Short mmCIF file of C-alpha atoms and ligand atoms in Angstrom, two decimals:
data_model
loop_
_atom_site.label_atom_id
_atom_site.label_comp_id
_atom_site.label_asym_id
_atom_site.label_seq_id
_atom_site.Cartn_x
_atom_site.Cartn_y
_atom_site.Cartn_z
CA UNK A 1461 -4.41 20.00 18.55
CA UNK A 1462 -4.35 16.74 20.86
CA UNK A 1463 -1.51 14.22 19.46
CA UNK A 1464 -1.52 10.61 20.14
CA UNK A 1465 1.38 8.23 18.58
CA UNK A 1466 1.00 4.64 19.20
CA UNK A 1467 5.58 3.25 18.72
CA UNK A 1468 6.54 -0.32 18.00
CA UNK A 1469 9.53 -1.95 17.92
CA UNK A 1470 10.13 -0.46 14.43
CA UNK A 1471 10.94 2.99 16.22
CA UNK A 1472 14.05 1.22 17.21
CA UNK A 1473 15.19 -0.57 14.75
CA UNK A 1474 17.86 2.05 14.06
CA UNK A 1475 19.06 2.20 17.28
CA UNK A 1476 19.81 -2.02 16.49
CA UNK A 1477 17.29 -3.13 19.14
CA UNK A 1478 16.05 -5.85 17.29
CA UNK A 1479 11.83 -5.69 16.02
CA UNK A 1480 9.54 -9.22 17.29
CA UNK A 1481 9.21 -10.22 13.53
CA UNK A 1482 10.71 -10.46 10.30
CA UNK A 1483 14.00 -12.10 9.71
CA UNK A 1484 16.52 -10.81 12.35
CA UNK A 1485 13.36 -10.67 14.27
CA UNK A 1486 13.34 -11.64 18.07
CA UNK A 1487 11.10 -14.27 17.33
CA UNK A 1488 13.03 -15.79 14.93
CA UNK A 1489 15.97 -16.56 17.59
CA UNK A 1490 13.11 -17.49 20.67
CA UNK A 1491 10.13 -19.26 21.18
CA UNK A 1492 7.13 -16.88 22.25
CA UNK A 1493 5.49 -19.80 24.45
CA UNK A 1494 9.04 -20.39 26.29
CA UNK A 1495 9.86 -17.02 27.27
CA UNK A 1496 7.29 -14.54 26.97
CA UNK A 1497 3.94 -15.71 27.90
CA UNK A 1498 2.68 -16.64 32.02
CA UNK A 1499 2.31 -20.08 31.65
CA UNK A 1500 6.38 -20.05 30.47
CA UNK A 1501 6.99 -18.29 33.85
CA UNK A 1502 5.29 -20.75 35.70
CA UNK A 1503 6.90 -23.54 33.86
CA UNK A 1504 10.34 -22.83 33.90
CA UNK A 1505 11.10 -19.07 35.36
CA UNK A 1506 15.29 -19.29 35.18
CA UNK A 1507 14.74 -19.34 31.48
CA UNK A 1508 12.54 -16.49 31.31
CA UNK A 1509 14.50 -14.73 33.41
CA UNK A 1510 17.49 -15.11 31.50
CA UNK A 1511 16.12 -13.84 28.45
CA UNK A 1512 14.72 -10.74 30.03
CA UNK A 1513 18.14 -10.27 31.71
CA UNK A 1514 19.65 -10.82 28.56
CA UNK A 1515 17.46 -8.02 27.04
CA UNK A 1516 18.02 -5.80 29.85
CA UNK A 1517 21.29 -5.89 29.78
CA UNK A 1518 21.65 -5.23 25.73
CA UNK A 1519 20.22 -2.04 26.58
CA UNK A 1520 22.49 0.18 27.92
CA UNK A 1521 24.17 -0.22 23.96
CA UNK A 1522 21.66 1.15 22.16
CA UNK A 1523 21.13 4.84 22.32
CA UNK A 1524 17.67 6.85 21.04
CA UNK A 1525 18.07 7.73 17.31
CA UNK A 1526 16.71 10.50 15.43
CA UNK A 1527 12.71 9.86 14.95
CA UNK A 1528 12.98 9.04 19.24
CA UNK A 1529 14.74 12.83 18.77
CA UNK A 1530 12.09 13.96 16.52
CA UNK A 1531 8.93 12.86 18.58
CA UNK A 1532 10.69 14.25 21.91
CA UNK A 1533 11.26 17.92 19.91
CA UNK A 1534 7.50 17.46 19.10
CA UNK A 1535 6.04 17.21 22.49
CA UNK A 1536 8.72 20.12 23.38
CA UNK A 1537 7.53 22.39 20.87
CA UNK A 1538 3.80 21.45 20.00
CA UNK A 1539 1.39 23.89 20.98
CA UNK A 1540 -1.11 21.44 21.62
CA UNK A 1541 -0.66 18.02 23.67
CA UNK A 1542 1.61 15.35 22.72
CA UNK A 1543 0.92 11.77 23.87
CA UNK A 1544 3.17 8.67 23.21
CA UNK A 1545 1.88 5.36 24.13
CA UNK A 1546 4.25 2.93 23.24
CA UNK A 1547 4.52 -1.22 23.07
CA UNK A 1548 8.28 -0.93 23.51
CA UNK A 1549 9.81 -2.23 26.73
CA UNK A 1550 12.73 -0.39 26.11
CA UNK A 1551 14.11 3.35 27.64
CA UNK A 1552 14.66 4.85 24.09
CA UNK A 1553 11.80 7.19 24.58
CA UNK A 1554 12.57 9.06 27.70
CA UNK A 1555 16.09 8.83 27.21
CA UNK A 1556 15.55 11.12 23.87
CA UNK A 1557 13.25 13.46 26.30
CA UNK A 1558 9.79 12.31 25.86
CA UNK A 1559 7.76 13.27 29.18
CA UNK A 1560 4.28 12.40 28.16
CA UNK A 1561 4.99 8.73 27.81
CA UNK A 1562 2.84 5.29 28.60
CA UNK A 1563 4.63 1.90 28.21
CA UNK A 1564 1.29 -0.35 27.50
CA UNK A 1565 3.84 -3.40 27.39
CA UNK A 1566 5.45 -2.00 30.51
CA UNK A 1567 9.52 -1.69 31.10
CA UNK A 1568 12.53 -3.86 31.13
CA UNK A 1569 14.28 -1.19 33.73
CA UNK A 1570 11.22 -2.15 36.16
CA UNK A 1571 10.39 -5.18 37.97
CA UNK A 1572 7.38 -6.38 40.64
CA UNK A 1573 6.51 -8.16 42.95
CA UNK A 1574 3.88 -10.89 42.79
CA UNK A 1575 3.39 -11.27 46.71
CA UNK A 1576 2.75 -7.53 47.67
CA UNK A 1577 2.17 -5.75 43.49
CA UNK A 1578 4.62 -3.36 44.59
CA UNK A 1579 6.88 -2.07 41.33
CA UNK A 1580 10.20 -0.41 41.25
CA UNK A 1581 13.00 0.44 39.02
CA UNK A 1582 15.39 -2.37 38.40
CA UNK A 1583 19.03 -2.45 36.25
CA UNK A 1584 20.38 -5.55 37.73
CA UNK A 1585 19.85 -9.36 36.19
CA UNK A 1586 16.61 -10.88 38.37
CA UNK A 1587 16.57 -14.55 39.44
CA UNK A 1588 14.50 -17.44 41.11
CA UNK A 1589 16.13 -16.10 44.48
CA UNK A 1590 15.42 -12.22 43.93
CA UNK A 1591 13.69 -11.27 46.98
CA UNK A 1592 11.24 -8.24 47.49
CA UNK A 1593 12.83 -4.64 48.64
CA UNK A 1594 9.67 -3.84 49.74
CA UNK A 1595 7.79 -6.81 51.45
CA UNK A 1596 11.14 -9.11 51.19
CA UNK A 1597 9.23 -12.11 50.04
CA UNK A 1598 11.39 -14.49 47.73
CA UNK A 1599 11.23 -15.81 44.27
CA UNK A 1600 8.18 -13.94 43.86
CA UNK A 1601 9.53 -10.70 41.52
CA UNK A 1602 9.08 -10.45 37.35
CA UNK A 1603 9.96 -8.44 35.09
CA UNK A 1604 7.09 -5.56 35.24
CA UNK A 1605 6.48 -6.20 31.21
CA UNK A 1606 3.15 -7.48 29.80
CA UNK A 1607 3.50 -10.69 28.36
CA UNK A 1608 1.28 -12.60 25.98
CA UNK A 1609 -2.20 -13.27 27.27
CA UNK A 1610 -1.70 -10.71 29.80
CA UNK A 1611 -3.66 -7.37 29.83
CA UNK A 1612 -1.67 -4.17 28.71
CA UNK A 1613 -1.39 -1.34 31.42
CA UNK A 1614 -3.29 1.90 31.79
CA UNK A 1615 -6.11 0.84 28.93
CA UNK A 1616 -8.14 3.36 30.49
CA UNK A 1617 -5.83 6.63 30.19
CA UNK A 1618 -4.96 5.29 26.48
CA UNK A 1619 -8.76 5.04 25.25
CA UNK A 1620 -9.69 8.48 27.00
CA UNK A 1621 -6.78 9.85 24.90
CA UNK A 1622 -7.12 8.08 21.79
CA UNK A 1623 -11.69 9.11 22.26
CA UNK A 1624 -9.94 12.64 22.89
CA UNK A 1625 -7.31 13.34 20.35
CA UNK A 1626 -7.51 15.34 16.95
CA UNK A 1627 -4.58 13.43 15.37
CA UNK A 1628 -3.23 10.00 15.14
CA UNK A 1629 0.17 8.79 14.40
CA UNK A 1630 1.68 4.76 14.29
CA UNK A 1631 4.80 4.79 14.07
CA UNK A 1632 6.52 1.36 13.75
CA UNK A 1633 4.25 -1.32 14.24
CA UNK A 1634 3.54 -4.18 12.77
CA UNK A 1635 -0.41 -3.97 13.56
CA UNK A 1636 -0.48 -7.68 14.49
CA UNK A 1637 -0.39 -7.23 18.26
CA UNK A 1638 -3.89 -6.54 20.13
CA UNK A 1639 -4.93 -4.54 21.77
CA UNK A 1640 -2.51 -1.52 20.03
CA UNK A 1641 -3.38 -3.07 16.56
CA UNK A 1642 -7.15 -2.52 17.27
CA UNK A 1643 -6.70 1.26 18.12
CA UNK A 1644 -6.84 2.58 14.28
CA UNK A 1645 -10.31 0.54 14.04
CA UNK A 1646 -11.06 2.88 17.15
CA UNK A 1647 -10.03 5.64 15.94
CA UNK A 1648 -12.01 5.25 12.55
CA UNK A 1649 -15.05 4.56 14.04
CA UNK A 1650 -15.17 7.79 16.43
CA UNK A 1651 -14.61 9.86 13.54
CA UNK A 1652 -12.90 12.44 14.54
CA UNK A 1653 -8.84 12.28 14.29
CA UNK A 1654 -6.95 12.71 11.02
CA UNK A 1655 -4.52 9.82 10.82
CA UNK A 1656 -1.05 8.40 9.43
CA UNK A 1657 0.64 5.53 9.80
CA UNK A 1658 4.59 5.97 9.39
CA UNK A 1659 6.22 2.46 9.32
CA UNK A 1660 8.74 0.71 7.04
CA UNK A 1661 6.21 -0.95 5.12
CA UNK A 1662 2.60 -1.40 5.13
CA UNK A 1663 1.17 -2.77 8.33
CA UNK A 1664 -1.61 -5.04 8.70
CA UNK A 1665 -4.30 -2.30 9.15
CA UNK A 1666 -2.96 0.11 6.66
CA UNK A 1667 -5.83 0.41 4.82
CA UNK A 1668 -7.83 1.87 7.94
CA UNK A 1669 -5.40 5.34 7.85
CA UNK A 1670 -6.11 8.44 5.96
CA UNK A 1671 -2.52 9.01 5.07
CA UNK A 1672 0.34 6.32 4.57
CA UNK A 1673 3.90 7.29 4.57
CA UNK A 1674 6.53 4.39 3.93
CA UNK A 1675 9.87 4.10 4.72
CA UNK A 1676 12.64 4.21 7.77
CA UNK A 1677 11.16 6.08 10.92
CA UNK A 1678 14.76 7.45 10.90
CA UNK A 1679 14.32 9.38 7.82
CA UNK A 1680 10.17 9.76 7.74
CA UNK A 1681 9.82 10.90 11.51
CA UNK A 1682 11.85 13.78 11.96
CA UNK A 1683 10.53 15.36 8.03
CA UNK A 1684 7.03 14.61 9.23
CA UNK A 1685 7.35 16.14 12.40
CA UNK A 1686 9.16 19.12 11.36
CA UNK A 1687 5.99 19.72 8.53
CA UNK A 1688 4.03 19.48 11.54
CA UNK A 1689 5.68 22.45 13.29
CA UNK A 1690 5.91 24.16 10.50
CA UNK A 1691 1.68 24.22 9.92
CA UNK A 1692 0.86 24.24 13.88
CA UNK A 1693 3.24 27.65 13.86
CA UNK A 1694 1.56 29.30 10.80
CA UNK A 1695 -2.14 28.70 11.88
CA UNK A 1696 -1.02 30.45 15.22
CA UNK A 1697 0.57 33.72 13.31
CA UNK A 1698 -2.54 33.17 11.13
CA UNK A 1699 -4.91 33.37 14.32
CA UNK A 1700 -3.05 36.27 15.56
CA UNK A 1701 -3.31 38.62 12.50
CA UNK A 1702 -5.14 40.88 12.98
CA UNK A 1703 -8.93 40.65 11.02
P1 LIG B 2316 6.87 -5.94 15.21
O1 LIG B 2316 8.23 -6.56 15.29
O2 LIG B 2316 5.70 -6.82 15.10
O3 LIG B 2316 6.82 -4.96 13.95
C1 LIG B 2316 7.79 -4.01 13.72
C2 LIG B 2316 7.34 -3.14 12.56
O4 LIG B 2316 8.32 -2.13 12.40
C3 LIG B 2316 7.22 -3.89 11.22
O5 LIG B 2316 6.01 -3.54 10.59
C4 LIG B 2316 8.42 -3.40 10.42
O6 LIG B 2316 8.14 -3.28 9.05
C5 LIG B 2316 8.63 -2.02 11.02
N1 LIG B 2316 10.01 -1.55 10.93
C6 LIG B 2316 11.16 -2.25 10.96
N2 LIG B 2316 12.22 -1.44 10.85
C7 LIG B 2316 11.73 -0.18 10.77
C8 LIG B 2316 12.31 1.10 10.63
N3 LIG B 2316 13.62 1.27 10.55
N4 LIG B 2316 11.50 2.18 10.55
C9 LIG B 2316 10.15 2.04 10.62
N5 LIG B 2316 9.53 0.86 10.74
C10 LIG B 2316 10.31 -0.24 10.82
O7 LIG B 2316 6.77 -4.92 16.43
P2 LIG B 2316 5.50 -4.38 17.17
O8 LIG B 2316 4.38 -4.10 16.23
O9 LIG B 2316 5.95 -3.34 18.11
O10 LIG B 2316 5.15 -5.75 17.94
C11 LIG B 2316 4.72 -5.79 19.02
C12 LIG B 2316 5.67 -6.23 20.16
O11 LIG B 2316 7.06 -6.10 19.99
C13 LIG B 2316 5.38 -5.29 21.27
O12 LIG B 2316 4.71 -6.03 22.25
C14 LIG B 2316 6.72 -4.82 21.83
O13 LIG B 2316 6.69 -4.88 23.25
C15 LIG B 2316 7.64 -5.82 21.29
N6 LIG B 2316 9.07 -5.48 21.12
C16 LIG B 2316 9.62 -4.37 21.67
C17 LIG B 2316 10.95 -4.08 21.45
C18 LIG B 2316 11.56 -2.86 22.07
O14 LIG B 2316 11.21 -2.53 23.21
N7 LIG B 2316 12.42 -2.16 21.37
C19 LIG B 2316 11.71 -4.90 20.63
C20 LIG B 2316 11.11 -6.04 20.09
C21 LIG B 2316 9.79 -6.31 20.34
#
């Protein structure tokens, strides 16, 4: 069985990284068009660097918690494939052990270039004066994250996956950013994949899933994933009885 699980913020929530919305929400402290779109980069780039440093930094305090735990044990232990595409920018993922992993909103620990395109892991703050390890050009380098109005990364692997998989899983997400909001709709009309949203509350495209479950990933994830174990191990002892 082929897994896909699309993660929002909502995965870490728990780990106190706060979500975009909802009342702590990071949009409730920033403006969207100041700091996270192009058009804020071109207009004034020290602030949107300093919030992106800001976030960057804040990392290193949060550690994965147990549903990253839960969907790393998966992929370990699944006899099947186990993909996670996920909107977060942070490292929660792959610090829990997650391998098969695509950031579609790309990575606060990675930064590029807009002179030569050339991207590279990055801890330290950037600035207006960062220069280029690569091609050493100046005051050219972003954070490598996908900002509103900009195009998500590796579409292509994520729709092959999503055409290919038996199962679908959304773990916390809102549903309200596209593309990842659109990729139940997808999903329904190729027919083929069972699937369940797992988020705190009903998203915006609930309706669209087969199976709803509702509450904390913390406490839904790791039962939901352990079921799935469980039934993935006893159709393979069922398969190998002998007929
Ligand atoms: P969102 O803020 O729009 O929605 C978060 C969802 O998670 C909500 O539906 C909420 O009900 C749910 N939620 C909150 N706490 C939860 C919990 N403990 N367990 C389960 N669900 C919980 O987030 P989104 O849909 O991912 O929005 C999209 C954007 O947010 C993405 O582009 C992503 O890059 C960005 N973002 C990422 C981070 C991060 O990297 N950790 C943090 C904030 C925002």
């Amino acid at each position: 069985m082929r897994i896909v699980i699309l993660t929002g913020a909502g995965i870490s929530a728990e780990s106190g990284i706060d979500t975009f919305r909802g009342e702590d929400g990071l949009w409730s402290k920033v403006n969207i068009e100041d700091v996270g779109t192009p058009d804020a980069f071109a207009r004034d780039p020290a602030l949107v660097h300093d919030f992106h440093n800001q976030f960057r930094r804040s990392l290193e305090n949060h550690q994965p918690n147990v549903a990253h735990l839960a969907l790393a044990k998966l992929e370990a232990e699944h006899p099947g494939t186990v993909l996670i595409v996920t909107q977060n920018v942070d490292n929660l993922h792959e610090r829990a052990g997650s391998q098969n992993l695509i950031h579609m909103h790309g990575e606060l620990y990675k930064v590029r270039c807009q002179a030569c395109e050339a991207v590279y892991h990055w801890t330290d703050d950037l600035s207006v004066k960062s220069s280029c390890q690569r091609c050493q050009a100046a005051g050219q380098m972003r954070p490598h994250v996908t900002w509103f109005y900009e195009m998500p990364m590796r579409m292509d692997e994520i729709q092959r996956a999503l055409a290919a998989c038996d199962l679908f899983l959304s773990i916390g997400t809102s549903g309200n950013v596209y593309p990842a909001a659109g990729f139940i709709a997808d999903i329904r009309r190729m027919g083929r994949a069972h699937s369940v949203e797992l988020n705190l509350e009903p998203s915006e495209g609930s309706s669209l899933f087969a199976e709803c479950i509702h509450g904390p990933a913390g406490e839904v994830v790791p039962v939901f994933v352990d079921q799935l174990l469980e039934s993935s191990m006893d159709a393979i002892s069922a398969s190998e009885k002998p007929k």
